[in-house]
Short mmCIF file of C-alpha atoms in Angstrom, two decimals:
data_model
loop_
_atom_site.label_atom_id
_atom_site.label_comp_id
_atom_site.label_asym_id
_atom_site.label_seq_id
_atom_site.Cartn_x
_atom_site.Cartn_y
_atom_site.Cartn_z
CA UNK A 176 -21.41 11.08 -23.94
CA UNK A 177 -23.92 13.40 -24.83
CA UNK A 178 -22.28 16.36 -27.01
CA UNK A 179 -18.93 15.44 -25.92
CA UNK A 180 -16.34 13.50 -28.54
CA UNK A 181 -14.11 11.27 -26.53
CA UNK A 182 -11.24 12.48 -26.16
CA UNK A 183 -8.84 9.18 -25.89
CA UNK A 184 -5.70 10.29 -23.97
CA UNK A 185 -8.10 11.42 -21.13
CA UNK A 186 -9.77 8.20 -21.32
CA UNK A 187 -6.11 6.33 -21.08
CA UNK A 188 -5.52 9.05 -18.12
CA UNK A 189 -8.99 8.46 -16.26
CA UNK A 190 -7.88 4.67 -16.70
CA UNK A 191 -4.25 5.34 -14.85
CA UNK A 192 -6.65 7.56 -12.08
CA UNK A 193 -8.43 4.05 -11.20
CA UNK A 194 -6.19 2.00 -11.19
CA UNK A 195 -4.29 4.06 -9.13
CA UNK A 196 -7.86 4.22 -6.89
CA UNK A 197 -7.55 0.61 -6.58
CA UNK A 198 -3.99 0.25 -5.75
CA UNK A 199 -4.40 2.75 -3.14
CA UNK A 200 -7.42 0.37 -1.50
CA UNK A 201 -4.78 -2.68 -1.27
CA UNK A 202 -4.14 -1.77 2.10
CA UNK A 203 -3.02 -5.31 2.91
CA UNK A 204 -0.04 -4.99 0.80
CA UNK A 205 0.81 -1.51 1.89
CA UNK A 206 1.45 0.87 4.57
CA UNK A 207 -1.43 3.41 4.50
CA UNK A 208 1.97 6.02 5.49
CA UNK A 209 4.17 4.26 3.02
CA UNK A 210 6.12 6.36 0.25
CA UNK A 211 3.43 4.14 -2.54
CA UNK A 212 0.48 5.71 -1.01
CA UNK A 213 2.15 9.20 -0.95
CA UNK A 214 2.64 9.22 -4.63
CA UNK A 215 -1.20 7.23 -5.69
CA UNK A 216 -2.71 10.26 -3.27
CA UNK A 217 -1.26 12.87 -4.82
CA UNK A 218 -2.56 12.56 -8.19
CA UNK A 219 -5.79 9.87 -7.96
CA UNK A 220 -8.73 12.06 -7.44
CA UNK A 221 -7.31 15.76 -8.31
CA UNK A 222 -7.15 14.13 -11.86
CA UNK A 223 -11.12 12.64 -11.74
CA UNK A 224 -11.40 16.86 -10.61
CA UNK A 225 -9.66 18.32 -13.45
CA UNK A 226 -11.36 16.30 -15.87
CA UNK A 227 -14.31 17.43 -14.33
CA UNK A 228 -13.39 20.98 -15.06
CA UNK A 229 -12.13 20.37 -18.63
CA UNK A 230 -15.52 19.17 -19.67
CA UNK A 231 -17.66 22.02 -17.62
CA UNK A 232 -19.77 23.54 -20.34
CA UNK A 233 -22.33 26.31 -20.03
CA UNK A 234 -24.99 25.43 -23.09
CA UNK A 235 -26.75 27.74 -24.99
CA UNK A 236 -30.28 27.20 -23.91
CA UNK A 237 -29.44 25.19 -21.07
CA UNK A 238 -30.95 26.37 -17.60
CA UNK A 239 -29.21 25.69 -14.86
CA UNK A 240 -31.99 23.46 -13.31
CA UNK A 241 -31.66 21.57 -16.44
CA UNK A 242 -27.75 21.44 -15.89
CA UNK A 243 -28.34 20.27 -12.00
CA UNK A 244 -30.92 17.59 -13.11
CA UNK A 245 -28.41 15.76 -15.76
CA UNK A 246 -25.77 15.93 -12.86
CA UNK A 247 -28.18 14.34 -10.64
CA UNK A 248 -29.45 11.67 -12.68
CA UNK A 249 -25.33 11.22 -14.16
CA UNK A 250 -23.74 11.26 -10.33
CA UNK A 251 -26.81 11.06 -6.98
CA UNK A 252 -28.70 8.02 -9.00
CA UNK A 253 -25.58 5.97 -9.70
CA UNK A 254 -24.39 6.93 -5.79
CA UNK A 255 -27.87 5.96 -4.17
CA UNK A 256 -27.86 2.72 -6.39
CA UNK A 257 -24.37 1.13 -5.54
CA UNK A 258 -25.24 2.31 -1.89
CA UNK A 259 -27.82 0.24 -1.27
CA UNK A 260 -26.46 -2.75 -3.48
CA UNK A 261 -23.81 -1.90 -0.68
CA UNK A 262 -25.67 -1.91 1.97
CA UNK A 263 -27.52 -5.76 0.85
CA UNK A 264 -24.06 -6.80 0.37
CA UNK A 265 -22.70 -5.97 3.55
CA UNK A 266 -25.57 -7.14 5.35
CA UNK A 267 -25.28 -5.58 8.62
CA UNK A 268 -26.87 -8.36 10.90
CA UNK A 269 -29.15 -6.27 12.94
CA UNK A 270 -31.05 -3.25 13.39
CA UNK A 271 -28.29 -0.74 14.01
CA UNK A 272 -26.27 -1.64 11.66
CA UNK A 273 -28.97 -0.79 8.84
CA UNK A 274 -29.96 2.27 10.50
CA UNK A 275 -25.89 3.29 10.74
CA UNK A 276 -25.54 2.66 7.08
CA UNK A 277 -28.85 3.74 5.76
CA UNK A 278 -27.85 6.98 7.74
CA UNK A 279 -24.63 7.39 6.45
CA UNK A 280 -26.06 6.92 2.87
CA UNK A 281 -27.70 9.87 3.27
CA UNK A 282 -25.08 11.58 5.11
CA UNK A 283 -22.19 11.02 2.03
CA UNK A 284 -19.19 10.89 3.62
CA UNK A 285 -16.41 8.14 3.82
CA UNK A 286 -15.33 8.42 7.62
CA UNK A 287 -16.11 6.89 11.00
CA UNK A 288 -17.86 3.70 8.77
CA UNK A 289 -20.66 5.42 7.21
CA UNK A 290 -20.65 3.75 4.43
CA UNK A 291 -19.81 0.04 3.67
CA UNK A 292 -19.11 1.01 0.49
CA UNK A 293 -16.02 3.91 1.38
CA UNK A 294 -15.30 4.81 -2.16
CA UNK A 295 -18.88 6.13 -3.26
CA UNK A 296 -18.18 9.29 -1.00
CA UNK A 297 -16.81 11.16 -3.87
CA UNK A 298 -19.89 11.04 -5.89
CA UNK A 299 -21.81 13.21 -3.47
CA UNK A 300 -19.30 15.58 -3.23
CA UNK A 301 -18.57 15.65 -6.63
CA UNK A 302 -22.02 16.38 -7.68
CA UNK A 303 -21.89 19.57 -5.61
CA UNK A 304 -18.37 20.57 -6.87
CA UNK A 305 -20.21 20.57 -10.52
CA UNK A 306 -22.81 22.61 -9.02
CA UNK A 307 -20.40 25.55 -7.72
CA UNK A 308 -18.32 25.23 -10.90
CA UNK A 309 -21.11 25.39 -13.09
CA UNK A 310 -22.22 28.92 -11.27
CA UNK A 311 -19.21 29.93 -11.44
CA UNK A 312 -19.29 29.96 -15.36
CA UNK A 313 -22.36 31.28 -15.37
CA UNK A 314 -20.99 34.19 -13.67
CA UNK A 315 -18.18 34.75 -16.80
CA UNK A 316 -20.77 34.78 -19.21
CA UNK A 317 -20.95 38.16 -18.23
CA UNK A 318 -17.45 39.23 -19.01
CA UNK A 319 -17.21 41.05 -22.52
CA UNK A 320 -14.27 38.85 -23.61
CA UNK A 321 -12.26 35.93 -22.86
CA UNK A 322 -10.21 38.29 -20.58
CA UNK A 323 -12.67 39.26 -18.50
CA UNK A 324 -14.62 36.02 -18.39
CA UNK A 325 -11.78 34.39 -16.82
CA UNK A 326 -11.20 37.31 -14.56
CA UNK A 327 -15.03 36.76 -12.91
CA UNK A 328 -14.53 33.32 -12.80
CA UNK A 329 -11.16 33.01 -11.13
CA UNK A 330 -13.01 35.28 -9.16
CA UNK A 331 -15.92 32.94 -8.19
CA UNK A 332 -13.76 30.31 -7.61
CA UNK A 333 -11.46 32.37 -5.11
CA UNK A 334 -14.61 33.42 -3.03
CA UNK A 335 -16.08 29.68 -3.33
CA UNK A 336 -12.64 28.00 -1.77
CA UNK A 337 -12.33 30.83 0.93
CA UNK A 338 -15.48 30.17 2.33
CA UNK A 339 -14.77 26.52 2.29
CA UNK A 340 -11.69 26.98 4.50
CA UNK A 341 -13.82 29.14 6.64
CA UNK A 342 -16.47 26.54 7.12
CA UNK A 343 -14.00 23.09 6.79
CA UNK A 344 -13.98 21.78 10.33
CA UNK A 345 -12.06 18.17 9.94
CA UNK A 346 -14.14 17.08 13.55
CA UNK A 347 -17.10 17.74 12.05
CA UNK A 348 -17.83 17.11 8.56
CA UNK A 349 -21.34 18.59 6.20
CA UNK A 350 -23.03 16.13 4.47
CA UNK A 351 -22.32 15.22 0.98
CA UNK A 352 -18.71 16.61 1.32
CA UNK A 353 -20.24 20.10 1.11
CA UNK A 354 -17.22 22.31 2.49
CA UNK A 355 -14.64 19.78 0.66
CA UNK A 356 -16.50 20.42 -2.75
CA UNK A 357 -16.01 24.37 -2.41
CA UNK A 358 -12.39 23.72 -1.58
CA UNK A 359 -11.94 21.82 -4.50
CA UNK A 360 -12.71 24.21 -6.69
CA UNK A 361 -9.24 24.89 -7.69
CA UNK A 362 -8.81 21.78 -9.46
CA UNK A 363 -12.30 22.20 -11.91
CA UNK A 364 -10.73 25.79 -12.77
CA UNK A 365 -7.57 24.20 -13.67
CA UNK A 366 -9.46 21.85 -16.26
CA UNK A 367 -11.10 24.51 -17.65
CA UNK A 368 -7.92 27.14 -17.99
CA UNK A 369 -6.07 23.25 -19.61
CA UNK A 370 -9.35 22.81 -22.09
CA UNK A 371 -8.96 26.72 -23.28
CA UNK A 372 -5.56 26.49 -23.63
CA UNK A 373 -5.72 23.07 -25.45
CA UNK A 374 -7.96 24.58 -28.05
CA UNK A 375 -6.31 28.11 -28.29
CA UNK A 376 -2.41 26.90 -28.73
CA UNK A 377 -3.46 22.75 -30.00
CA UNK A 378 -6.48 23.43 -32.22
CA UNK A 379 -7.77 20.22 -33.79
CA UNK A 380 -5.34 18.02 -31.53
CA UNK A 381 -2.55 19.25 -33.89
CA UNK A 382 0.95 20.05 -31.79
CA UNK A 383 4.12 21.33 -33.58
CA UNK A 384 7.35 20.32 -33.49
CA UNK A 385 8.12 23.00 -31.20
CA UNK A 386 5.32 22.51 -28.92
CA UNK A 387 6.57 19.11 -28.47
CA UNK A 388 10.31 20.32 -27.36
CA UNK A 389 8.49 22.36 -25.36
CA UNK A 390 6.26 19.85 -23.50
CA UNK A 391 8.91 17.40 -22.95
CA UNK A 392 11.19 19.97 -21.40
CA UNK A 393 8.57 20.87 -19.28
CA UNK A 394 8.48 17.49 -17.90
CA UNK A 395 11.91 17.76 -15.70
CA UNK A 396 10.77 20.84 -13.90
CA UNK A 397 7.58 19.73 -13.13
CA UNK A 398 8.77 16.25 -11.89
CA UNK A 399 11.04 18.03 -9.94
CA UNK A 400 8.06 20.18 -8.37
CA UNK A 401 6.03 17.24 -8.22
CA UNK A 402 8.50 15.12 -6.15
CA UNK A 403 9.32 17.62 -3.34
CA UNK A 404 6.00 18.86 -2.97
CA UNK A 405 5.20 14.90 -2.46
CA UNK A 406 7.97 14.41 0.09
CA UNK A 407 7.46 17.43 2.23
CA UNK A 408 3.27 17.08 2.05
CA UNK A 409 3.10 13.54 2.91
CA UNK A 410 -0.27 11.74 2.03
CA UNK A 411 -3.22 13.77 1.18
CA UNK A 412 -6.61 12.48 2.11
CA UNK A 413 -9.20 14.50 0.32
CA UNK A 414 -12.06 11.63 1.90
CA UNK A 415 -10.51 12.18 5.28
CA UNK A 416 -10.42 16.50 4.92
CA UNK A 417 -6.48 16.01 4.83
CA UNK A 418 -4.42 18.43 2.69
CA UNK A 419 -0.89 16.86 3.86
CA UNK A 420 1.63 18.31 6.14
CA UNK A 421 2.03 21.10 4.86
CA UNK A 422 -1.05 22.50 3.88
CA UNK A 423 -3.30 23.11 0.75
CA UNK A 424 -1.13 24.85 -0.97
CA UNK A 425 1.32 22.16 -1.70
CA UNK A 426 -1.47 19.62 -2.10
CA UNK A 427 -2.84 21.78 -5.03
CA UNK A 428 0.73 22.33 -6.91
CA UNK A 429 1.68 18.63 -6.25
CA UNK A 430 -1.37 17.45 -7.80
CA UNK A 431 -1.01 19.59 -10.53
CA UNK A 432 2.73 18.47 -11.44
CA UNK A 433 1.30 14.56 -10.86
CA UNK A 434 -1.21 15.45 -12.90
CA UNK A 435 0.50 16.80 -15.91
CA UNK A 436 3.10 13.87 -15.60
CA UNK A 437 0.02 11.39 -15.77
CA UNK A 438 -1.81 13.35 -18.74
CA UNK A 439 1.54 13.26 -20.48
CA UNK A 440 2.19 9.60 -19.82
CA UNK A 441 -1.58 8.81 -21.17
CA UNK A 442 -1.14 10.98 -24.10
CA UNK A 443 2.10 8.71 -25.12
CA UNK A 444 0.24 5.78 -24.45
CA UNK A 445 -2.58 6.78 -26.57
CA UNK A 446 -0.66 6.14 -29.62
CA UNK A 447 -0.04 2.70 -28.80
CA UNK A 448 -3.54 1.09 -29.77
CA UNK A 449 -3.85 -2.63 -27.32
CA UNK A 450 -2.96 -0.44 -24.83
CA UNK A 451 -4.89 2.89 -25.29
CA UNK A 452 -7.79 0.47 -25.37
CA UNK A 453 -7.68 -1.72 -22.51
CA UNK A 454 -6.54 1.76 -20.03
CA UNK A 455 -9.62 3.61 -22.03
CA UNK A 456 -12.03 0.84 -21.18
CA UNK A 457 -10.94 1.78 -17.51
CA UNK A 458 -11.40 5.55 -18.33
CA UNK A 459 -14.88 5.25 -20.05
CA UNK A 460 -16.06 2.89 -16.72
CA UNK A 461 -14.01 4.58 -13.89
CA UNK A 462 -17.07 5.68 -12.16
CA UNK A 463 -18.82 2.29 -12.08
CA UNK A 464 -15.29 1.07 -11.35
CA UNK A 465 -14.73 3.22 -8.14
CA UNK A 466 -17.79 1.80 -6.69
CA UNK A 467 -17.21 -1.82 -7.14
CA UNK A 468 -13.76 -2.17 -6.56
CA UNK A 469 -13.80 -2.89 -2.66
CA UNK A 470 -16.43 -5.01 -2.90
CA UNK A 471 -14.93 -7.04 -5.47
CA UNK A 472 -11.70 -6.79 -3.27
CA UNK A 473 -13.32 -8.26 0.08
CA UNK A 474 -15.22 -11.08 -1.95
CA UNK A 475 -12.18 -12.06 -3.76
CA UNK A 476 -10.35 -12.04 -0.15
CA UNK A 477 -13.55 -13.71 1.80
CA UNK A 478 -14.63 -15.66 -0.70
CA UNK A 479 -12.59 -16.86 -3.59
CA UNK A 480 -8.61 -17.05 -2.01
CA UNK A 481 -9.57 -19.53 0.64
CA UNK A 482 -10.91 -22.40 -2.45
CA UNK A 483 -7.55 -21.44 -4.17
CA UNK A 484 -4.48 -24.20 -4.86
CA UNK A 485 -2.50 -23.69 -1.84
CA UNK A 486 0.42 -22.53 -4.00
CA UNK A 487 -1.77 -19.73 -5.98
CA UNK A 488 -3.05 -18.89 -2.47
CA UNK A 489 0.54 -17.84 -1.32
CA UNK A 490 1.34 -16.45 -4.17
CA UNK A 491 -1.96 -14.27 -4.73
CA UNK A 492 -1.03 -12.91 -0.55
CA UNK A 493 2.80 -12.34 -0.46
CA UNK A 494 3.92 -9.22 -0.29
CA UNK A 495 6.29 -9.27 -2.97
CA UNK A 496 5.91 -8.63 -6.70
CA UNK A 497 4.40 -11.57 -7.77
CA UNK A 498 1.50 -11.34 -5.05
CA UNK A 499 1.11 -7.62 -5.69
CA UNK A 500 0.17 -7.73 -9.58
CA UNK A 501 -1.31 -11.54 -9.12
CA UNK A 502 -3.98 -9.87 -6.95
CA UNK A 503 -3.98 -6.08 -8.10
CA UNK A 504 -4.26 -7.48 -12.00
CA UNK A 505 -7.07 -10.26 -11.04
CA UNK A 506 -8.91 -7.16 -9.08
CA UNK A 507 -8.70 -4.74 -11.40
CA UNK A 508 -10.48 -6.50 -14.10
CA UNK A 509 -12.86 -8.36 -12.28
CA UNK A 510 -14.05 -5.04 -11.46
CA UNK A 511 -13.64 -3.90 -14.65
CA UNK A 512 -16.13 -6.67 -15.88
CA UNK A 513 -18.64 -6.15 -12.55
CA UNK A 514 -19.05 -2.80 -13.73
CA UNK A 515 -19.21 -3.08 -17.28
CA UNK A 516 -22.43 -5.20 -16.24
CA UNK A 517 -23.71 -2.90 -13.67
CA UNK A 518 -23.21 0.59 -15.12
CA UNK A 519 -25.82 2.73 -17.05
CA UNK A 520 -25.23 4.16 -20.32
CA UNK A 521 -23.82 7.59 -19.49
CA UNK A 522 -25.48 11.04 -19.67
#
């Protein structure tokens, strides 16, 4: 990745996201309400956004329409791509439906069927998100100090996510997410207060004994946080402009206790080599991933479970345990392997 050493726990932790993205897409095993899809919600995409942050970087001798064009190329030409590769797919029959989909392509947004690909709405959005971010850093280059530079961009970030409210109409979305990806902007300043911190107090990856009491303590408190804010908000739908029953404020602090829980999880995980590999190969190919996923999900259901045995058949479509990791396991890494043959070599 271009000037960036892999980091591996956040590869194990982008691995958990998707997985998590796919589980949430087996909607014939579970109630889009249900307490499963409260808890995958909560945490799914705010992680892919404070990852995001973490990584933000303002280059020496970088211009910003330098910065914009490697986003573009790293996010709009993988988007347009699995679009149409959608689109072909889907195959809508006639006229309209090619014109509704071709439309909603350049729309970017996941609702009312614009896209027969739903999960390729976040790269749109998430293009723009960088964008705002990335001024907003530019702006605390011009603090003196640390101090200030964080002052100026908290500041940035506040004005970016008040106008978003002021402009977020649920009824009637902006293209590409546009409103959504100044809301957002929370979550990318949260990355980038974790990646200062991480090399201020963990320099070198290096955590003391201390820091380790500390961390695991940490854990009941912000389980604790992270389960009532879950409860009371209900699911969150960032695709759908839905912060949860309670508002934004609750969908930003239970994402950030989810969040933490996850990147503490990975970072245990990490040590264990067979698995920090096989959730890292997930991490490093989330992207291409997310946007083969559902298709491999409806041509497994379409396609390959009616030539099944009769007894794998039943198995691979009961709603128990046995159907729910027979079919979640067999998805996940047939996408995994789709998009290890589709995906570019990364920016």
């Amino acid at each position: 990745m271009n000037g960036k050493k892999r980091k591996v726990y956040i590869d194990v932790a982008k691995g958990f996201a998707i997985l998590l993205v796919i589980l949430g897409h087996m909607n014939r095993f579970f109630a889009y309400e249900g307490r499963l899809m409260q808890v995958v919600y909560s945490v799914q995409l705010p992680l892919f956004l404070i990852v995001g942050g973490y990584w933000m970087r303002v280059k020496d001798g970088e211009t910003p329409g330098q910065f914009f064009t490697k986003k573009f190329y790293r996010l709009l030409q993988p988007y347009f791509f699995y679009g149409f590769l959608s689109i072909i797919y889907a195959w809508p029959g006639n006229q309209e439906g090619f014109v509704h989909y071709f439309s909603g392509l350049l729309w970017g947004i996941g609702i009312n069927d614009y896209l027969p690909n739903l999960p390729i709405w976040f790269l749109p959005m998430f293009f723009l998100a960088n964008c705002w971010f990335y001024l907003a850093l530019l702006l605390g280059k011009k603090g003196r100090n640390l101090k200030e530079q964080l002052l100026l961009e908290a500041g940035a970030v506040a004005v970016l996510m008040s106008v978003g409210l002021i402009i977020n109409d649920p009824f009637s979305r902006l293209p590409w997410g546009f409103e959504l990806s100044l809301i957002i902007q929370g979550f990318f300043f949260a990355g980038h207060l974790w990646r200062i911190g991480e090399e201020r107090f963990f320099p070198e990856g290096r955590v003391s004994a201390k820091q380790k009491r500390i961390l695991v303590l940490m854990l009941f408190p912000v389980f604790a946080v992270w389960l009532i804010c879950v409860r009371l908000n209900g699911r969150i739908d960032l695709n759908a402009d839905w912060f949860g029953n309670t508002g934004l404020w609750s969908c930003y602090l239970a994402a950030f206790a989810g969040c933490y829980l996850l990147l503490f999880a990975a970072a245990i995980t990490a040590k264990c080599r067979p698995l920090a590999w096989i959730f890292s190969l997930f991490g490093e190919n989330s992207m291409a991933v997310m946007a083969v996923h559902v298709p491999v999900l409806i041509w497994m259901d379409g396609v390959i479970t009616p030539l099944m045995p009769q007894v794998i058949k039943e198995n691979f479509m009961v709603k128990n345990w046995i159907g729910v990791s027979y079919s979640f396991v067999t998805i996940a890494l047939l996408s995994l392997f789709a998009a290890m043959l589709l995906k570019k070599k990364e920016v």
